Tab-separated table of C-alpha atoms in Angstrom:
chain	number	residue	atom	x	y	z
Z	4	MET	CA	9.071	18.640	-18.190
Z	5	LYS	CA	9.548	16.109	-21.233
Z	6	GLU	CA	6.878	13.876	-19.635
Z	7	TYR	CA	5.825	11.813	-16.723
Z	8	LEU	CA	7.058	8.663	-16.171
Z	9	TYR	CA	3.571	6.850	-13.245
Z	10	HIS	CA	4.579	3.062	-11.324
Z	11	GLY	CA	1.466	1.716	-10.195
Z	12	GLN	CA	1.855	-2.303	-8.698
Z	13	ALA	CA	-0.913	-4.353	-7.086
Z	14	PHE	CA	-1.138	-7.677	-5.149
Z	15	GLY	CA	-3.527	-9.155	-2.815
Z	16	VAL	CA	-1.830	-12.025	-0.661
Z	17	ASP	CA	2.332	-12.850	-1.233
Z	18	ALA	CA	3.956	-16.080	0.934
Z	19	ASP	CA	6.867	-18.443	1.732
Z	20	ILE	CA	5.779	-21.069	3.891
Z	21	THR	CA	7.976	-23.628	4.875
Z	22	ASP	CA	6.096	-25.757	7.109
Z	23	PRO	CA	3.842	-27.043	6.790
Z	24	GLY	CA	5.850	-26.729	2.770
Z	25	PRO	CA	7.407	-25.260	1.499
Z	26	TYR	CA	4.318	-23.319	-0.336
Z	27	LYS	CA	4.879	-20.236	-2.408
Z	28	LEU	CA	1.747	-18.073	-3.021
Z	29	PRO	CA	4.062	-15.575	-5.816
Z	30	GLN	CA	1.769	-12.032	-5.597
Z	31	HIS	CA	-1.399	-13.630	-6.145
Z	32	GLY	CA	-3.991	-11.442	-7.693
Z	33	LYS	CA	-0.923	-8.866	-9.068
Z	34	CYS	CA	-1.156	-6.690	-11.397
Z	35	GLY	CA	1.458	-3.180	-12.347
Z	36	LEU	CA	2.270	-0.684	-14.962
Z	37	THR	CA	5.440	-1.773	-17.007
Z	38	ASP	CA	5.869	0.619	-19.201
Z	39	GLY	CA	5.596	4.175	-17.041
Z	40	LYS	CA	2.645	5.005	-18.990
Z	41	PRO	CA	-0.994	6.337	-18.522
Z	42	GLY	CA	-3.746	3.407	-18.449
Z	43	GLN	CA	-5.496	1.187	-16.940
Z	44	LEU	CA	-5.221	-2.678	-15.417
Z	45	ASN	CA	-6.559	-5.546	-13.795
Z	46	GLY	CA	-5.977	-8.630	-11.038
Z	47	GLN	CA	-7.921	-11.351	-9.341
Z	48	HIS	CA	-7.450	-14.612	-7.800
Z	49	ASP	CA	-10.272	-16.706	-7.472
Z	50	GLY	CA	-8.372	-18.130	-3.513
Z	51	TYR	CA	-6.059	-20.528	-1.731
Z	52	THR	CA	-5.546	-23.279	0.752
Z	53	MET	CA	-3.051	-24.728	2.669
Z	54	PRO	CA	-3.685	-27.772	4.509
Z	55	GLY	CA	-2.893	-26.508	7.633
Z	56	GLY	CA	-1.657	-23.064	7.162
Z	57	LEU	CA	-2.142	-19.973	5.501
Z	58	SER	CA	-6.088	-19.930	2.973
Z	59	HIS	CA	-7.401	-16.576	1.768
Z	60	GLY	CA	-10.425	-16.271	-0.719
Z	61	PRO	CA	-10.997	-13.481	-3.670
Z	62	CYS	CA	-8.057	-11.089	-4.363
Z	63	VAL	CA	-8.358	-8.377	-6.469
Z	64	THR	CA	-6.438	-5.953	-7.573
Z	65	SER	CA	-5.958	-2.939	-9.593
Z	66	VAL	CA	-3.596	0.335	-11.081
Z	67	ASN	CA	-5.715	3.192	-12.668
Z	68	ALA	CA	-3.224	5.727	-14.470
Z	69	MET	CA	-5.121	8.048	-15.598
Z	70	PRO	CA	-3.170	10.552	-18.642
Z	71	GLU	CA	-3.093	13.791	-17.694
Z	72	ASP	CA	-5.312	16.569	-17.198
Z	73	LYS	CA	-6.529	19.827	-19.030
Z	74	ASP	CA	-5.440	21.339	-15.857
Z	75	GLY	CA	-1.829	19.767	-15.751
Z	76	PHE	CA	-2.151	16.479	-13.278
Z	77	PHE	CA	-1.167	12.819	-13.512
Z	78	ARG	CA	-2.911	11.311	-10.490
Z	79	SER	CA	-2.744	7.109	-10.597
Z	80	GLU	CA	-4.971	4.963	-8.215
Z	81	VAL	CA	-3.915	1.525	-7.501
Z	82	ARG	CA	-5.874	-0.701	-4.820
Z	83	ALA	CA	-6.145	-4.505	-3.660
Z	84	THR	CA	-9.317	-6.123	-1.652
Z	85	VAL	CA	-8.325	-9.581	-0.423
Z	86	ASP	CA	-11.240	-11.734	1.263
Z	87	ASN	CA	-10.746	-14.201	3.794
Z	88	LEU	CA	-7.257	-14.798	4.827
Z	89	ARG	CA	-6.954	-17.027	7.545
Z	90	VAL	CA	-3.486	-18.498	9.605
Z	91	GLU	CA	-4.421	-22.150	11.741
Z	92	GLY	CA	-1.709	-22.701	13.451
Z	93	LYS	CA	-1.516	-22.902	17.516
Z	94	SER	CA	-3.960	-19.796	17.529
Z	95	LEU	CA	-6.005	-18.667	14.475
Z	96	LEU	CA	-5.670	-15.483	12.457
Z	97	SER	CA	-8.232	-14.201	10.660
Z	98	VAL	CA	-9.887	-10.898	8.797
Z	99	ASP	CA	-12.793	-10.817	6.992
Z	100	ARG	CA	-11.346	-8.512	5.042
Z	101	ILE	CA	-8.281	-6.340	3.979
Z	102	THR	CA	-8.494	-3.275	2.495
Z	103	VAL	CA	-5.395	-1.077	0.691
Z	104	GLY	CA	-4.985	1.340	-1.620
Z	105	VAL	CA	-2.425	4.392	-3.033
Z	106	ILE	CA	-3.444	7.468	-4.807
Z	107	SER	CA	-0.934	9.408	-6.061
Z	108	VAL	CA	-0.263	13.117	-7.752
Z	109	PHE	CA	2.170	15.379	-9.760
Z	110	ARG	CA	1.364	18.622	-12.079
Z	111	ARG	CA	3.287	20.226	-14.715
Z	112	GLN	CA	3.333	23.425	-13.242
Z	113	TRP	CA	5.187	22.147	-10.138
Z	114	PHE	CA	8.113	21.294	-11.998
Z	115	ASP	CA	9.786	24.442	-12.512
Z	116	ARG	CA	8.922	24.977	-9.438
Z	117	PRO	CA	11.912	26.714	-6.208
Z	118	GLY	CA	11.540	24.757	-3.582
Z	119	HIS	CA	12.929	20.595	-2.076
Z	120	HIS	CA	9.432	19.522	-2.988
Z	121	ALA	CA	8.091	20.860	-6.150
Z	122	ARG	CA	9.326	18.352	-8.275
Z	123	ARG	CA	8.131	15.053	-6.345
Z	124	THR	CA	4.055	13.251	-6.427
Z	125	ARG	CA	2.044	13.638	-3.378
Z	126	VAL	CA	0.799	10.119	-2.074
Z	127	LEU	CA	-0.996	9.356	0.194
Z	128	PRO	CA	-2.859	6.405	1.315
Z	129	LEU	CA	-5.980	4.723	-0.235
Z	130	ASP	CA	-9.647	3.735	1.622
Z	131	CYS	CA	-7.248	0.991	3.883
Z	132	SER	CA	-9.117	-0.882	6.437
Z	133	LEU	CA	-8.533	-4.147	8.545
Z	134	VAL	CA	-12.354	-5.664	8.846
Z	135	ASN	CA	-12.685	-7.743	12.077
Z	136	LEU	CA	-9.052	-8.359	12.583
Z	137	THR	CA	-9.131	-11.860	15.308
Z	138	LEU	CA	-6.742	-13.956	16.592
Z	139	ASP	CA	-8.669	-16.959	17.768
Z	140	GLY	CA	-11.918	-15.414	17.693
Z	141	ALA	CA	-11.447	-11.920	20.430
Z	142	PRO	CA	-11.356	-8.979	18.345
Z	143	LEU	CA	-7.181	-7.565	17.713
Z	144	ASP	CA	-6.479	-3.496	18.072
Z	145	ALA	CA	-4.377	-2.779	15.211
Z	146	PRO	CA	-5.327	1.323	14.824
Z	147	LEU	CA	-3.872	3.355	12.042
Z	148	PRO	CA	-2.008	6.531	11.438
Z	149	ALA	CA	-4.448	9.790	11.168
Z	150	PRO	CA	-2.883	9.727	6.293
Z	151	PHE	CA	-4.958	6.167	6.407
Z	152	LYS	CA	-7.847	7.810	7.992
Z	153	TYR	CA	-8.467	10.857	6.077
Z	154	SER	CA	-11.315	11.857	4.498
Z	155	ALA	CA	-11.426	12.571	0.210
Z	156	ASP	CA	-11.405	15.752	0.582
Z	157	GLN	CA	-8.899	15.811	3.241
Z	158	ARG	CA	-6.584	13.417	0.313
Z	159	GLU	CA	-8.308	16.312	-2.589
Z	160	ALA	CA	-7.326	19.175	-0.911
Z	161	TYR	CA	-3.378	18.218	-0.043
Z	162	LEU	CA	-2.566	16.933	-3.449
Z	163	THR	CA	-4.552	19.035	-5.202
Z	164	ALA	CA	-3.271	21.854	-3.500
Z	165	ASP	CA	0.014	24.485	-5.161
Z	166	GLU	CA	1.197	24.120	-1.716
Z	167	PRO	CA	1.682	21.153	0.273
Z	168	ASP	CA	-0.150	21.473	3.285
Z	169	ALA	CA	2.278	22.113	6.698
Z	170	THR	CA	0.543	19.605	8.844
Z	171	VAL	CA	-0.162	16.853	6.224
Z	172	GLU	CA	3.555	16.828	5.366
Z	173	ALA	CA	4.203	15.973	9.405
Z	174	ASP	CA	1.337	13.799	9.448
Z	175	VAL	CA	3.121	11.528	6.544
Z	176	ARG	CA	6.492	11.975	7.433
Z	177	GLN	CA	5.625	10.884	11.186
Z	178	ALA	CA	3.575	7.562	9.723
Z	179	ILE	CA	6.346	7.066	7.468
Z	180	ILE	CA	8.725	7.073	10.228
Z	181	ASP	CA	6.764	4.851	12.718
Z	182	THR	CA	5.814	2.341	10.388
Z	183	PRO	CA	9.134	-0.218	12.892
Z	184	SER	CA	5.873	0.379	16.092
Z	185	ARG	CA	2.904	-1.010	14.113
Z	186	THR	CA	3.611	-4.674	15.300
Z	187	ILE	CA	1.619	-7.100	17.655
Z	188	TYR	CA	3.377	-9.871	19.248
Z	189	ILE	CA	1.231	-13.385	19.249
Z	190	ARG	CA	3.183	-15.220	21.712
Z	191	ASN	CA	3.527	-19.231	19.590
Z	192	PHE	CA	2.919	-17.362	16.810
Z	193	GLY	CA	4.925	-15.023	15.881
Z	194	ARG	CA	4.635	-11.153	15.159
Z	195	ILE	CA	1.857	-9.427	12.230
Z	196	PHE	CA	2.541	-5.692	10.752
Z	197	PHE	CA	0.074	-3.517	10.012
Z	198	GLY	CA	-0.147	-0.668	7.870
Z	199	GLU	CA	3.506	-0.582	6.763
Z	200	TRP	CA	4.394	2.861	4.561
Z	201	THR	CA	8.371	2.245	2.749
Z	202	LEU	CA	9.963	3.561	0.611
Z	203	ILE	CA	12.198	2.997	-2.141
Z	204	PRO	CA	14.433	4.563	-4.159
Z	205	GLY	CA	12.497	4.817	-8.152
Z	206	GLU	CA	13.327	6.415	-11.239
Z	207	ASN	CA	16.061	8.950	-11.055
Z	208	PHE	CA	15.667	8.007	-6.948
Z	209	GLN	CA	12.605	9.054	-6.660
Z	210	PRO	CA	10.535	7.857	-4.075
Z	211	VAL	CA	8.547	4.563	-4.816
Z	212	HIS	CA	6.044	4.006	-1.918
Z	213	GLN	CA	4.978	0.563	-0.905
Z	214	ILE	CA	1.746	0.363	1.991
Z	215	GLY	CA	1.785	-3.250	2.750
Z	216	MET	CA	-1.695	-3.210	4.772
Z	217	LEU	CA	-0.239	-7.516	6.623
Z	218	ARG	CA	3.112	-8.627	6.897
Z	219	MET	CA	3.098	-12.151	8.597
Z	220	ALA	CA	6.354	-13.526	10.433
Z	221	PHE	CA	5.537	-16.591	11.314
Z	222	SER	CA	7.148	-18.286	14.715
Z	223	SER	CA	6.313	-21.783	14.929
Z	224	PRO	CA	4.457	-24.162	11.876
Z	225	PRO	CA	3.132	-22.507	9.703
Z	226	SER	CA	7.042	-21.300	9.074
Z	227	GLY	CA	7.581	-18.284	7.066
Z	228	GLY	CA	5.621	-15.487	6.511
Z	229	GLY	CA	3.395	-13.787	4.684
Z	230	THR	CA	1.487	-10.094	3.612
Z	231	GLY	CA	-2.018	-9.901	2.447
Z	232	GLY	CA	-3.099	-6.710	0.315
Z	233	GLY	CA	0.091	-4.593	-0.849
Z	234	THR	CA	0.395	-1.154	-2.951
Z	235	SER	CA	2.794	0.244	-5.015
Z	236	GLY	CA	3.028	4.453	-6.149
Z	237	GLY	CA	4.726	7.216	-7.127
Z	238	GLY	CA	5.608	9.128	-9.992
Z	239	SER	CA	8.516	11.426	-12.055
Z	240	GLY	CA	8.402	13.971	-14.180
Z	241	GLY	CA	11.623	14.266	-15.922
């Protein structure tokens, strides 16, 4: 393996509101790697209020792509935090804090090993939560799948083992497959989607993992949609 290319992007809030409006919130607080090299980046946004629609407090994002360590590991951590996201229409949706992250690990020694997983970067959610998600003051239940709730020890064991744990691999696969089911329909509001975990082709067609913590698709004023807390991670060797 000649080099490893890191991927890491994060934003706090991204939205496109058409009524009232139009209002565009272009990835507030965003930061991200541009060259695939190790490095640390940070982003922030002080907050935003749209009359009669969407508002949020401070957003903080970070990407930490760490240089190869003495054991041949390449590691990156991508995080985003959003405070006090609110959407006011015929109903009031609010969440006190959104946190989302993704951790990616690859090891040089894996690259030339046999097996379908040898050249695949291992990726897991990192410290994800929706604190006090409510609709008109009543709690909304938004249960996340197993990989979102792993302890630090569980994550580390999977990410660094010579052979990936089959149970964790199955959990990850099912969490991605079940992404469309993690949705709540709200009458006279629209739909919210939580813990969206999707894959897109990256460098050398190795997958980039995207996690959107809370996406909203509005069906009545405010019209449009948006996402609170977005991260993506991964990488590829070559």
